[in-house]
Short mmCIF file of N, CA and C in Angstrom, two decimals:
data_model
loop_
_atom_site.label_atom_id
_atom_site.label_comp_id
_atom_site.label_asym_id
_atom_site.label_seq_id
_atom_site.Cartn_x
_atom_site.Cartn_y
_atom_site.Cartn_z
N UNK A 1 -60.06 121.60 147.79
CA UNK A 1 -58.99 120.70 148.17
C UNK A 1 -58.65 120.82 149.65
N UNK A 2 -59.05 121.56 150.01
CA UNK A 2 -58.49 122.24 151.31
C UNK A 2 -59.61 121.52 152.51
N UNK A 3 -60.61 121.67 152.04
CA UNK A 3 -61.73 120.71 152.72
C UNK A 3 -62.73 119.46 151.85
N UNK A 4 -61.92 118.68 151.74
CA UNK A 4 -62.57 117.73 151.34
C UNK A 4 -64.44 117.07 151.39
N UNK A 5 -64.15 116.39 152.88
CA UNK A 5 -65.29 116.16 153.20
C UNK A 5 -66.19 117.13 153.49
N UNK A 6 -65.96 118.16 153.06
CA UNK A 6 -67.40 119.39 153.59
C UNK A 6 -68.34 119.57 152.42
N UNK A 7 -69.16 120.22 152.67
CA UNK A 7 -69.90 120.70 151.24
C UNK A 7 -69.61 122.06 151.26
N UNK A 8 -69.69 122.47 150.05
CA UNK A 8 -69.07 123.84 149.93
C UNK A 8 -70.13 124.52 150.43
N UNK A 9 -69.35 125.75 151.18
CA UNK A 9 -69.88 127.19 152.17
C UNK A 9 -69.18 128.06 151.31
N UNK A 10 -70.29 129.41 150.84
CA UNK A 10 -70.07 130.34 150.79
C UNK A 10 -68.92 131.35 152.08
N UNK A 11 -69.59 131.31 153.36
CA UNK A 11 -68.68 131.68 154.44
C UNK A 11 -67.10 131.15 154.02
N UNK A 12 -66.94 129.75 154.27
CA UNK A 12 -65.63 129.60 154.18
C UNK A 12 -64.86 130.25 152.73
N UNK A 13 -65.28 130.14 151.43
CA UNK A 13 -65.07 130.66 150.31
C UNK A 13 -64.65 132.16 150.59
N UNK A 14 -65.23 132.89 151.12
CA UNK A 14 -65.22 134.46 150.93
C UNK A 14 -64.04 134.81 152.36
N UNK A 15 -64.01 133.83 153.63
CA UNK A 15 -63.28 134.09 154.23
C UNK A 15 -61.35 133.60 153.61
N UNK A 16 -61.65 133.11 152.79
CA UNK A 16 -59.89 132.09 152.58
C UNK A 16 -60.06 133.20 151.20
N UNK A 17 -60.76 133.86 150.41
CA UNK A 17 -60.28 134.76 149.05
C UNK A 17 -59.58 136.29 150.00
N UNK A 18 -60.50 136.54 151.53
CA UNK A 18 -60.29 137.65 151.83
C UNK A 18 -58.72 137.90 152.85
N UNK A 19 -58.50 136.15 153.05
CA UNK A 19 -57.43 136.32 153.47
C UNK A 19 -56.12 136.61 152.47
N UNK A 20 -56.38 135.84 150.63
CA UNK A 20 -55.37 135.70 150.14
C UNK A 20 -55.29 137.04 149.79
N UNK A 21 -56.24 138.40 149.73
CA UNK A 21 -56.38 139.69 148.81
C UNK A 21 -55.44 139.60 149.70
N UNK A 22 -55.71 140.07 151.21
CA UNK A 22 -55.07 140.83 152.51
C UNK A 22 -53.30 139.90 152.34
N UNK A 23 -52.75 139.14 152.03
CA UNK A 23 -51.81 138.30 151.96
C UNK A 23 -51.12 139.23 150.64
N UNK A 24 -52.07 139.36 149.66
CA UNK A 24 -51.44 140.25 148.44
C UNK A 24 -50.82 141.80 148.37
N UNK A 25 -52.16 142.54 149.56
CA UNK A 25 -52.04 143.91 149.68
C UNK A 25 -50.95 143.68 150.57
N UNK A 26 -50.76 142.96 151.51
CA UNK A 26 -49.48 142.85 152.10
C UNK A 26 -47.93 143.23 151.40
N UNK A 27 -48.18 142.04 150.75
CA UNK A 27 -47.44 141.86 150.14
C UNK A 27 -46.89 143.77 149.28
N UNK A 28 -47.51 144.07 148.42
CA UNK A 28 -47.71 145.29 147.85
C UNK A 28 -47.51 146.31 148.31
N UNK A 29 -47.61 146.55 149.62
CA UNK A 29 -47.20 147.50 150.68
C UNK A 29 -46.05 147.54 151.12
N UNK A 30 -45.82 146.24 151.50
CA UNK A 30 -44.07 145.84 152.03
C UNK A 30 -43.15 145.72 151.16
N UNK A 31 -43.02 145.88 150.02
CA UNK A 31 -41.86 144.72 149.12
C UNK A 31 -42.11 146.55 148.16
N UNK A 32 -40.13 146.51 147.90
CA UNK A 32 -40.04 147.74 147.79
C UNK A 32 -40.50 147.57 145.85
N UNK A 33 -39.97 146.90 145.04
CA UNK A 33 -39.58 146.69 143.83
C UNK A 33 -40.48 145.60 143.38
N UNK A 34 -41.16 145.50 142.20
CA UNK A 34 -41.59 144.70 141.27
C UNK A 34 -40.79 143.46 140.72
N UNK A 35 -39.45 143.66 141.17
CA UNK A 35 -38.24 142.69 140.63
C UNK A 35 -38.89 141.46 142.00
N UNK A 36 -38.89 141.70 142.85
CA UNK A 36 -38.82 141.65 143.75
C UNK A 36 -40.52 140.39 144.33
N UNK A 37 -41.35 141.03 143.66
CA UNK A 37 -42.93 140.52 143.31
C UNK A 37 -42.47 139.41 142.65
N UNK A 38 -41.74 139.50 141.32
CA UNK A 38 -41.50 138.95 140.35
C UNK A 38 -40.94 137.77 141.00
N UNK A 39 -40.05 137.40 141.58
CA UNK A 39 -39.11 136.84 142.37
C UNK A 39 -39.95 136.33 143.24
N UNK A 40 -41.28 136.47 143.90
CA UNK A 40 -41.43 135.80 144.94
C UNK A 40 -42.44 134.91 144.18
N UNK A 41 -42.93 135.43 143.06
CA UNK A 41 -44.60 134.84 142.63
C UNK A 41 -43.71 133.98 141.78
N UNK A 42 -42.56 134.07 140.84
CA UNK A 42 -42.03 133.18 140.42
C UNK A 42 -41.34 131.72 140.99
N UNK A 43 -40.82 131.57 142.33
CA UNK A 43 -40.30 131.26 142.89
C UNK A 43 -41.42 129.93 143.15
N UNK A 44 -42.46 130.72 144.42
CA UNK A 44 -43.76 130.09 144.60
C UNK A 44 -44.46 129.22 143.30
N UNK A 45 -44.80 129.56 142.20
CA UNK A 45 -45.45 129.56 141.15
C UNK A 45 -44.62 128.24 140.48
N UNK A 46 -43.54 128.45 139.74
CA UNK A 46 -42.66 127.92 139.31
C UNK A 46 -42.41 126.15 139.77
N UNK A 47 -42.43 126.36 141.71
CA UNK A 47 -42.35 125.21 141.73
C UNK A 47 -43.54 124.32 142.35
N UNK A 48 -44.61 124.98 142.29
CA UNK A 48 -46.01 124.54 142.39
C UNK A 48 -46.33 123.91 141.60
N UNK A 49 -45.96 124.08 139.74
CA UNK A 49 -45.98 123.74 138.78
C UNK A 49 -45.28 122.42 138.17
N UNK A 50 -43.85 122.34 138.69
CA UNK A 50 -42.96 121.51 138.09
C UNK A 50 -43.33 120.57 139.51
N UNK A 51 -42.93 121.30 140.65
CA UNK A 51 -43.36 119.47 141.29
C UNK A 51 -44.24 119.10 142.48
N UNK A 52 -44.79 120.35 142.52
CA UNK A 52 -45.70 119.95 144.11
C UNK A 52 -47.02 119.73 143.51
N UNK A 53 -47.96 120.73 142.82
CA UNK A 53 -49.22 120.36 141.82
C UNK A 53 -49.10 118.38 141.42
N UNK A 54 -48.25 118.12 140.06
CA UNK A 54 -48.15 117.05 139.31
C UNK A 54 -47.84 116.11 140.75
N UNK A 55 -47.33 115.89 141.89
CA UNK A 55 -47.20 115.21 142.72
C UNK A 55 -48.59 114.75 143.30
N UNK A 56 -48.85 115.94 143.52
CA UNK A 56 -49.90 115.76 144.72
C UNK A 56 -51.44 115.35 143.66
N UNK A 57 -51.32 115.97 142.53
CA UNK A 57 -52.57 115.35 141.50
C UNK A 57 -52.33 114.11 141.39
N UNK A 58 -51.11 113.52 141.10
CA UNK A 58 -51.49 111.60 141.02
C UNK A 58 -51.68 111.00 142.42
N UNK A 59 -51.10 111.76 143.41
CA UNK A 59 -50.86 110.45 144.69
C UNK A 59 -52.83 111.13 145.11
N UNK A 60 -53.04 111.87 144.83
CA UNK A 60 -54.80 111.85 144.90
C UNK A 60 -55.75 110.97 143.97
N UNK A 61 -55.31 111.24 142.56
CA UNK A 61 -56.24 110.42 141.23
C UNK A 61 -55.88 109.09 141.38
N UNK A 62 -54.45 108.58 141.03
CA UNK A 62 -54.12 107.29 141.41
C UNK A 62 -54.62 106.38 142.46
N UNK A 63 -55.69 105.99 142.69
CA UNK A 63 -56.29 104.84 143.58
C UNK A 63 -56.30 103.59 143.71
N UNK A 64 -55.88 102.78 141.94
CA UNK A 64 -55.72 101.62 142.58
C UNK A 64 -54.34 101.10 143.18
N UNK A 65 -53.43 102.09 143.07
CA UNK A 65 -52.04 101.58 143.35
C UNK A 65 -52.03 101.66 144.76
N UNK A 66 -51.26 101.08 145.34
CA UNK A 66 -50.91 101.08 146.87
C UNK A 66 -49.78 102.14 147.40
N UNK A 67 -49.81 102.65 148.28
CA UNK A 67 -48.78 103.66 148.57
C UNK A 67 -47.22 103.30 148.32
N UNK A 68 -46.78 102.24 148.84
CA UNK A 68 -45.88 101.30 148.66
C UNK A 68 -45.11 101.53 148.02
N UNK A 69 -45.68 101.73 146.24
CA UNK A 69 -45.80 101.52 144.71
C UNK A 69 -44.27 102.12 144.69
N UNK A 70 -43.48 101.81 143.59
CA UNK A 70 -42.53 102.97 143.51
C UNK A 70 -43.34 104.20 142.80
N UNK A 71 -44.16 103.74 141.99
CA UNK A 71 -44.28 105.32 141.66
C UNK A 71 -44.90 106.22 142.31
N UNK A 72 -45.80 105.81 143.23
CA UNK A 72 -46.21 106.70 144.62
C UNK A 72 -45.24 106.94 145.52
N UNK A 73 -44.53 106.00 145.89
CA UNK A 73 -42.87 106.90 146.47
C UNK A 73 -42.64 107.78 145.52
N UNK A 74 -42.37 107.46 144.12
CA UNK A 74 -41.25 108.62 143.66
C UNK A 74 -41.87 109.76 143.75
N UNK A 75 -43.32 109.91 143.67
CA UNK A 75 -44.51 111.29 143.31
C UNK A 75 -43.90 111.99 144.94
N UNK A 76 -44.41 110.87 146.03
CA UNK A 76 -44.03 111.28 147.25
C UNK A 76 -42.70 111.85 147.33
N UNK A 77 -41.54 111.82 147.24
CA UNK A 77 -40.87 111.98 147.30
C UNK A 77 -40.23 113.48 146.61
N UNK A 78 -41.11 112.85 145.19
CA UNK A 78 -41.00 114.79 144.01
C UNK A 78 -42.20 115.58 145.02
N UNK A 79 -42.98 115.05 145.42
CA UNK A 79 -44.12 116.50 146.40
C UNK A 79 -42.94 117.06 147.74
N UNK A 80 -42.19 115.76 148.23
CA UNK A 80 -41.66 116.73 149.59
C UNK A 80 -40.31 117.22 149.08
N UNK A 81 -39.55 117.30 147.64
CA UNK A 81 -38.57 117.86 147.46
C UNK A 81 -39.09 119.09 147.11
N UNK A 82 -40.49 118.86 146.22
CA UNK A 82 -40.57 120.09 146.04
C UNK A 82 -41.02 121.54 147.11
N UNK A 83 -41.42 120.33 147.99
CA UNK A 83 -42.03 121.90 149.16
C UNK A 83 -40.83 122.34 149.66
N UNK A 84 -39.52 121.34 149.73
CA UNK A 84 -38.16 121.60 150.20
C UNK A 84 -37.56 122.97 149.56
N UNK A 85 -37.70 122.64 148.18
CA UNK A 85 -37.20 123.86 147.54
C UNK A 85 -38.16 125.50 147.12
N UNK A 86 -39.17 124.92 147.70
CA UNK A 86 -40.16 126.58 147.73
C UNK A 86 -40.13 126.92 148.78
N UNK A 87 -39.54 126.22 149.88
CA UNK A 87 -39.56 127.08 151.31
C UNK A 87 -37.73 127.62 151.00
N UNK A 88 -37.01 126.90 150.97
CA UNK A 88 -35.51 127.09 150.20
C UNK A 88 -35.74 128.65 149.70
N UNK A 89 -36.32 128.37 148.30
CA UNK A 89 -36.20 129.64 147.63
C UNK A 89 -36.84 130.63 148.23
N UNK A 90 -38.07 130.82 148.97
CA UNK A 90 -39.00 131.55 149.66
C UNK A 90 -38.13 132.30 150.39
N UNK A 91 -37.31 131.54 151.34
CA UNK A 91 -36.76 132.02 152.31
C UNK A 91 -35.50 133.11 152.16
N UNK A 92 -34.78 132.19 151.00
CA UNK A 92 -33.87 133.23 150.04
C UNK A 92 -33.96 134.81 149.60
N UNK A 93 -35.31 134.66 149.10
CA UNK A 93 -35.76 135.71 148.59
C UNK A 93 -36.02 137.19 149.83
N UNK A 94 -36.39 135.95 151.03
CA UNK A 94 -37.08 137.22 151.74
C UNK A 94 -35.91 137.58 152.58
N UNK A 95 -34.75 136.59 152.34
CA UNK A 95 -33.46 137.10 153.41
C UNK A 95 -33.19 138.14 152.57
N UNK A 96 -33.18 138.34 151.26
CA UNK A 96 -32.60 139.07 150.26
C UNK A 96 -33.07 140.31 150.66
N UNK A 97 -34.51 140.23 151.01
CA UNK A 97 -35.56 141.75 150.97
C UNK A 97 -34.46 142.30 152.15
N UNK A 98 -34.42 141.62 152.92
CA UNK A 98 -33.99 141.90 154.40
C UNK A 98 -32.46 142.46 154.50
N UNK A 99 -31.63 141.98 153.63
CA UNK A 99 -30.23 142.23 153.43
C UNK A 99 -30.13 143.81 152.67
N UNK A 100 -30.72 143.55 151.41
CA UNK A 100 -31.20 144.85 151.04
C UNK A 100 -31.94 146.05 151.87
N UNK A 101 -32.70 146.02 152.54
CA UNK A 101 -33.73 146.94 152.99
C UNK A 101 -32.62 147.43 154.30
N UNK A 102 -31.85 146.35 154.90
CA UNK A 102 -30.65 146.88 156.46
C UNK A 102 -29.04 147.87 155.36
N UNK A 103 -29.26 147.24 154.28
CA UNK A 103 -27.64 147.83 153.80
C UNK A 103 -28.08 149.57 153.01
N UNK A 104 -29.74 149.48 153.07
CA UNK A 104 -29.79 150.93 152.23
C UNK A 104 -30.58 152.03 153.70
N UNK A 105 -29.86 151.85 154.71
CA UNK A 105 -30.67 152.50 155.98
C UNK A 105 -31.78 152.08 156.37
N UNK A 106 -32.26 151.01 155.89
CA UNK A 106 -34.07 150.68 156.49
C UNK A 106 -35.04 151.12 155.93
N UNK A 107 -34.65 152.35 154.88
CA UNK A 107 -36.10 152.88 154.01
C UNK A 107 -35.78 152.43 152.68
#
C-alpha cells in the first residue's frame, strides 16, 4: 500500500519490517508499564479499525463513484476524523508517560 506503482523489492520489505522491530524495541525499552503498551497499541489499533482502515478501503475499491459522491465525502471525512482522533489519543497517552515519569523523579 505504501508503494503502489513499484513491484515488490525484497530490500524495501526487510528495510520498513526492520524499522517497525526497532520502533517496537523502542518502544519496550522506554515505556515503564504494560498498562501503558496496552494503552498505546490500543489506542493506535482501535482506531485503525473503526475508522481509518474501513475509510481508506472503500475510497481505494470504490471506482466507479466520483469523489464528489456523498459517500466518498462521508468515508473522506470518517478517514480524516479518524487520523484526528489517533493523533488526539496518541498524544494523550504519551503526555501521560511524561506527566507520570516528571511527578515520580524521572526514574
Amino acid at each position: 500500500m505504501l508503494f503502489p506503482g513499484r513491484d515488490f523489492s525484497w530490500l524495501r520489505h526487510v528495510i520498513i519490517a526492520i524499522g517497525l522491530i526497532a520502533f517496537n524495541d523502542l518502544l519496550v525499552i522506554f515505556v515503564p508499564t504494560i498498562r501503558d503498551i496496552f494503552g498505546f497499541i490500543g489506542a493506535s489499533a482501535a482506531t485503525m479499525l473503526i475508522f481509518i482502515l474501513p475509510a481508506a478501503f472503500y475510497l481505494r475499491l470504490v471506482k466507479k463513484e466520483p469523489l464528489r459522491s456523498p459517500q466518498k465525502i462521508g468515508a473522506l471525512v470518517f478517514l480524516i476524523i479518524g487520523i484526528f482522533f489517533m493523533m488526539g489519543s496518541l498524544t494523550l497517552i504519551v503526555l501521560d508517560w511524561v506527566h507520570s515519569s516528571s511527578s515520580h523523579g524521572g526514574h
